[in-house]
Short mmCIF file of C-alpha atoms in Angstrom, two decimals:
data_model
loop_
_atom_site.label_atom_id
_atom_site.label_comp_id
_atom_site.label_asym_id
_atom_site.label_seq_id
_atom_site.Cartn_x
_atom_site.Cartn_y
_atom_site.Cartn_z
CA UNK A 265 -22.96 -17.39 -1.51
CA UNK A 266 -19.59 -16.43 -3.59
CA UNK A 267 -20.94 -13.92 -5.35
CA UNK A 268 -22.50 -11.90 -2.33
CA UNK A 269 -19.03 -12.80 0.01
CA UNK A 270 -16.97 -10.70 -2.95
CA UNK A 271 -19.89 -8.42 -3.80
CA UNK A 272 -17.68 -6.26 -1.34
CA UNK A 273 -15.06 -5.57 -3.66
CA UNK A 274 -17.05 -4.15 -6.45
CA UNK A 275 -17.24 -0.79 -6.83
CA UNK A 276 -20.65 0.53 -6.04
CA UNK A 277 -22.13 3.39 -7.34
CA UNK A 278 -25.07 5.75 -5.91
CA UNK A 279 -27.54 7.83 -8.44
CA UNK A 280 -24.92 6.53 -11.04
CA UNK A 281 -21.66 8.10 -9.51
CA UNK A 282 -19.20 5.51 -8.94
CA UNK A 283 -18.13 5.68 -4.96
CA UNK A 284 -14.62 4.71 -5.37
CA UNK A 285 -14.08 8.49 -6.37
CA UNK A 286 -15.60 9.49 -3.34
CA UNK A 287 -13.39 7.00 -1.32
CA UNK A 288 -10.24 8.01 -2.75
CA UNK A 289 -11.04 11.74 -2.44
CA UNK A 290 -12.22 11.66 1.07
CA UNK A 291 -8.67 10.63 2.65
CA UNK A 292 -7.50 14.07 1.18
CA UNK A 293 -10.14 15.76 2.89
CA UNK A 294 -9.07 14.52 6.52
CA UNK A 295 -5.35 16.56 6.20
CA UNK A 296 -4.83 19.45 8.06
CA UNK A 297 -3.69 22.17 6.35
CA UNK A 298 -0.32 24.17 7.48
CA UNK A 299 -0.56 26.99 9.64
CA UNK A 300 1.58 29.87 10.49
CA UNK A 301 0.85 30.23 14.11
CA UNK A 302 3.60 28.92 16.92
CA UNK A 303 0.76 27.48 18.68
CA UNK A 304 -0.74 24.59 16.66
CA UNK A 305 -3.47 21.72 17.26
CA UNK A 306 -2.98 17.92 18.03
CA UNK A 307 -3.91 16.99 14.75
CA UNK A 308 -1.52 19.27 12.80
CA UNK A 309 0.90 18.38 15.26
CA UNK A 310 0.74 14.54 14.71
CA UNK A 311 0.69 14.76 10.91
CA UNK A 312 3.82 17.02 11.10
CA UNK A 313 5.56 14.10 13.34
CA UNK A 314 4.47 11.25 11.51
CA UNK A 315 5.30 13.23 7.96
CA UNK A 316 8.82 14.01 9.83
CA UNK A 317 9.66 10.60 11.26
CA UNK A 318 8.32 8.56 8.15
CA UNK A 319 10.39 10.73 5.69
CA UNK A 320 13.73 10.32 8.02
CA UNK A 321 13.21 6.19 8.12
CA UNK A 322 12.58 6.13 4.23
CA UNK A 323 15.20 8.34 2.69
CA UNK A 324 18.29 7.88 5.54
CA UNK A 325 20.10 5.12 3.34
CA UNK A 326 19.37 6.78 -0.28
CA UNK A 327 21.56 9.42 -1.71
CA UNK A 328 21.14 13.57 -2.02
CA UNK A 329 19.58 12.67 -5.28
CA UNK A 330 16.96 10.50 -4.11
CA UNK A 331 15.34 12.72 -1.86
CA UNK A 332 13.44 14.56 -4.56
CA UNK A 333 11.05 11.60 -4.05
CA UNK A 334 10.47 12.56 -0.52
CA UNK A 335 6.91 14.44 -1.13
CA UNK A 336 5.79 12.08 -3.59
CA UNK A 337 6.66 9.21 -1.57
CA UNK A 338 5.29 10.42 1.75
CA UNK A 339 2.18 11.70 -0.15
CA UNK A 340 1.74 8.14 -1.45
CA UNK A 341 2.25 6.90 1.75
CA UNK A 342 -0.59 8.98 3.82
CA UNK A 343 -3.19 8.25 0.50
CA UNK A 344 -2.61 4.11 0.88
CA UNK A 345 -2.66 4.18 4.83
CA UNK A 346 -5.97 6.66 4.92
CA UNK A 347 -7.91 4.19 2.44
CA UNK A 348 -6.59 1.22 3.81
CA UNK A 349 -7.57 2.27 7.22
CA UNK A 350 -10.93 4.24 6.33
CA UNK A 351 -12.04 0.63 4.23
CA UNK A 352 -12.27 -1.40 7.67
CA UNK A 353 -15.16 0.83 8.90
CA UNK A 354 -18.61 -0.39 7.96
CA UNK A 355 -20.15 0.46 4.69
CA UNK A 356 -17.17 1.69 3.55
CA UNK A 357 -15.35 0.25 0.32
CA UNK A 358 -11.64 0.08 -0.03
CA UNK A 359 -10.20 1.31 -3.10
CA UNK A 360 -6.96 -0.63 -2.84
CA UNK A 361 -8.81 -4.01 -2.67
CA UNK A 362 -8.47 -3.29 -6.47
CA UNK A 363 -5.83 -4.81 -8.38
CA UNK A 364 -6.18 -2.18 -10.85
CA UNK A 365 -5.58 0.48 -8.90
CA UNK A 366 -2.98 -0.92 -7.30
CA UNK A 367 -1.16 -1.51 -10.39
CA UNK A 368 -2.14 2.05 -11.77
CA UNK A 369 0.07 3.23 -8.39
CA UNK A 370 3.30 0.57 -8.93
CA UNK A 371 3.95 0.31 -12.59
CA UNK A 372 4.66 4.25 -13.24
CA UNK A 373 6.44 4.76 -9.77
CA UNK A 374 8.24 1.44 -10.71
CA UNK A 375 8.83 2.69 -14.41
CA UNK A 376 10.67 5.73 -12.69
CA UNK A 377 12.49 4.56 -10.82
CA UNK A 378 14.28 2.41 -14.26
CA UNK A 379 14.38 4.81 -16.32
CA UNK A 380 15.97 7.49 -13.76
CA UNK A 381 18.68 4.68 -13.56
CA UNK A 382 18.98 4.20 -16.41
CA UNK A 383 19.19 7.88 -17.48
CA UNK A 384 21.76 8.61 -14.41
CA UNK A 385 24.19 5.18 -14.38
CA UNK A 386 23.25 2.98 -17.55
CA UNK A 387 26.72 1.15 -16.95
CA UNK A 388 25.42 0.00 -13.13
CA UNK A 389 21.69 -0.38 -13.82
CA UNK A 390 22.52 -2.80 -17.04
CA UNK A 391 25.11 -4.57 -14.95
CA UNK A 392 22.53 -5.99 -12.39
CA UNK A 393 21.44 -8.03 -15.80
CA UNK A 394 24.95 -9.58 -15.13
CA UNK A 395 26.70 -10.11 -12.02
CA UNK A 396 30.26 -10.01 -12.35
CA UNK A 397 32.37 -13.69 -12.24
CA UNK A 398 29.53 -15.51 -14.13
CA UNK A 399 30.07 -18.44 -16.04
CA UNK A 400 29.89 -18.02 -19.70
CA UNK A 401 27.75 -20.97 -20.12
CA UNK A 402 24.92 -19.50 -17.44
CA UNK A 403 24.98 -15.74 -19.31
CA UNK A 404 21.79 -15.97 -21.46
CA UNK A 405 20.18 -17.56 -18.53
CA UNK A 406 21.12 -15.46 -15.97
CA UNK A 407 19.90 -12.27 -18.03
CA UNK A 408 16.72 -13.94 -18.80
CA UNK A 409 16.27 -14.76 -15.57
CA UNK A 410 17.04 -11.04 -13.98
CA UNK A 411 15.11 -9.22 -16.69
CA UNK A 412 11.85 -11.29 -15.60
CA UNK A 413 13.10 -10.39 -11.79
CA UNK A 414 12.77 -6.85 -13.13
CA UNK A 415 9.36 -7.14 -14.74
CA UNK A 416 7.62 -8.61 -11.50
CA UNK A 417 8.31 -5.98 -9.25
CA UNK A 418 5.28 -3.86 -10.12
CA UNK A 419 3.15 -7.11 -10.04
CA UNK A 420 4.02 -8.17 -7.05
CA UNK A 421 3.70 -4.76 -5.34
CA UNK A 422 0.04 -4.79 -6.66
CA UNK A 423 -0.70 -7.94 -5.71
CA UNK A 424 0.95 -8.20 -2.47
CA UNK A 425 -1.02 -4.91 -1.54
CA UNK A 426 -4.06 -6.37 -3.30
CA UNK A 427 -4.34 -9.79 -1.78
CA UNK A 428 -3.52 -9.11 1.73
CA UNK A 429 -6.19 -6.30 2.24
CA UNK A 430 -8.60 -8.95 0.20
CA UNK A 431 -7.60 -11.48 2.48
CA UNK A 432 -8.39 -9.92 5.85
CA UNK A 433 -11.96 -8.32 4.61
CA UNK A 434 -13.16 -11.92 3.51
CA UNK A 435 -12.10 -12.87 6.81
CA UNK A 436 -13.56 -10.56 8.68
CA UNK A 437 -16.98 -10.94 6.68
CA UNK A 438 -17.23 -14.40 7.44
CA UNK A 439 -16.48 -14.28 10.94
CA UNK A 440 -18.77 -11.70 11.36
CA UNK A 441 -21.19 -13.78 9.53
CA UNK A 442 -20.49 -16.74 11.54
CA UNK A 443 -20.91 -14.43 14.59
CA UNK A 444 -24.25 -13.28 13.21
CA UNK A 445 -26.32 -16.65 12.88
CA UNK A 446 -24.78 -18.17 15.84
CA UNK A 447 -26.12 -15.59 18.21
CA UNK A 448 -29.30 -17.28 18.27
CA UNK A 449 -28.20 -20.94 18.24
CA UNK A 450 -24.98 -20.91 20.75
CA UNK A 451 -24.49 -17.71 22.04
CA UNK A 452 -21.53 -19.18 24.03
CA UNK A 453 -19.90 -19.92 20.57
CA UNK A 454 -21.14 -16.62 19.52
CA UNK A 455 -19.20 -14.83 21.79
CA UNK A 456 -15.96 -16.98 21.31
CA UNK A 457 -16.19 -15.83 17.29
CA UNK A 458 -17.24 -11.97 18.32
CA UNK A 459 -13.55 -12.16 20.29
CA UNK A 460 -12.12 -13.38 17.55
CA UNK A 461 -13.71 -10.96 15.61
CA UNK A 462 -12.01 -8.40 17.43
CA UNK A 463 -8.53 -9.45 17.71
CA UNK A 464 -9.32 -10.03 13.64
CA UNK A 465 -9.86 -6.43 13.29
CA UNK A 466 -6.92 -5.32 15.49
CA UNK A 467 -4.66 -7.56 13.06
CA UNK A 468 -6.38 -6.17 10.79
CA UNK A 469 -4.84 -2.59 11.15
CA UNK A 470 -1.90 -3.58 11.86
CA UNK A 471 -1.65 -5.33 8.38
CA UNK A 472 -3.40 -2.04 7.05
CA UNK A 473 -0.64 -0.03 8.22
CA UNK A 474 2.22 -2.61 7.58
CA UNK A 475 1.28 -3.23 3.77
CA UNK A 476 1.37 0.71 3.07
CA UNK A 477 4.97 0.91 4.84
CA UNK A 478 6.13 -1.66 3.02
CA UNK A 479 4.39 -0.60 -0.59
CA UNK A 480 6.68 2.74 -0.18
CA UNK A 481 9.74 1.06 1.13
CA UNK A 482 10.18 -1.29 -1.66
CA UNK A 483 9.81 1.75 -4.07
CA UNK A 484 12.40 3.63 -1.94
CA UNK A 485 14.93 0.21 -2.36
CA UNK A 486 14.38 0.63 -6.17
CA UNK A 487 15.28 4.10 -6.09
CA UNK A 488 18.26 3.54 -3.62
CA UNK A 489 19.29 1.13 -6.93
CA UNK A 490 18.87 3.49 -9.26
CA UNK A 491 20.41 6.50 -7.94
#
């Protein structure tokens, strides 16, 4: 029963060509491309909002310097909300259900974000190590302490991405399980767990959206650090 309730995770493949290449290309696939004309459709003209308004939120508190990062961020931001959304239809599979390519995202992005600090203000970015007005006693502590605060960013951007998307598809696949055998049995019951089903699934895309937003803010706070 385990096995086939996270047989959903792992990556399938079809005539031996792994699908999670498929499902991370096919979010590309769905962007309009830019057009010249005054008159433009709905489509273009909802990307061009979104891309507009989500770049103004990220990059209002960070520095001229800092919005370099604005295509790479918002580009990171459209490719984990497409998959995240596009892995809640059925038969679909959901590439950032993967810890590994969650932490194949984080680590370099977070990597860049230390190394531009370091690079621009080594005098500020060391100093975090150290607050000012601590206790001589507490100094090899406190650095110890900060440098592991440093290291667990990427990790918990993976797995904060990772297990909340895990979470709500094991969720949903049991409910809809549930829903399944008790159609026959209680169909009153049945119908109680199909609602619930449904309000799962609206949470659901809410958390889809949410987790991306907050996967590109927290690299947008390192930055505002670092630069």
């Amino acid at each position: 029963m385990m096995n086939n309730l996270f047989d959903q995770f792992a990556s399938p493949t079809l005539f031996n060509i792994p699908l999670i290449t498929i499902a991370i290309l096919t979010p590309w696939l769905m962007v309009t491309t830019p057009s010249k004309m005054l008159a433009t459709n709905r489509p273009t003209l909802f990307q061009t909002w979104f891309l507009k308004a989500f770049t103004k939120q990220i990059f209002f508190p960070l520095n001229t310097s800092g919005h370099k990062w604005a295509f790479l961020l918002s580009s990171l931001m459209v490719f984990l909300l497409s998959m995240n959304l596009l892995g809640l239809f059925p038969y679909t599979f959901t590439p950032t259900t993967q810890l590994s390519i969650n932490l194949a995202l984080a680590i370099p992005l977070w990597l860049a974000t230390v190394l531009i600090g370091l690079r621009n203000q080594p005098t500020a970015s060391l100093a975090h190590f150290l607050p000012e007005g601590t206790p001589t006693p507490l100094i090899p502590a406190l650095i110890i302490i900060e440098t592991i605060s440093l290291l667990i960013r990427p990790l918990a951007l993976g797995v904060r991405l990772t297990a909340n998307l895990t979470a709500g598809h094991l969720l949903i696949h049991l409910i809809s399980s549930a829903t399944l055998v008790m159609l026959q049995t209680s169909p009153t019951i049945s119908a109680l767990t199909f609602t619930a089903l449904i309000l799962l699934t609206i949470l659901e895309i809410a958390v889809a959206i949410i987790q991306a937003y907050v996967f590109v803010l927290l690299l947008s706070l390192y930055l505002q650090e670092n630069t």
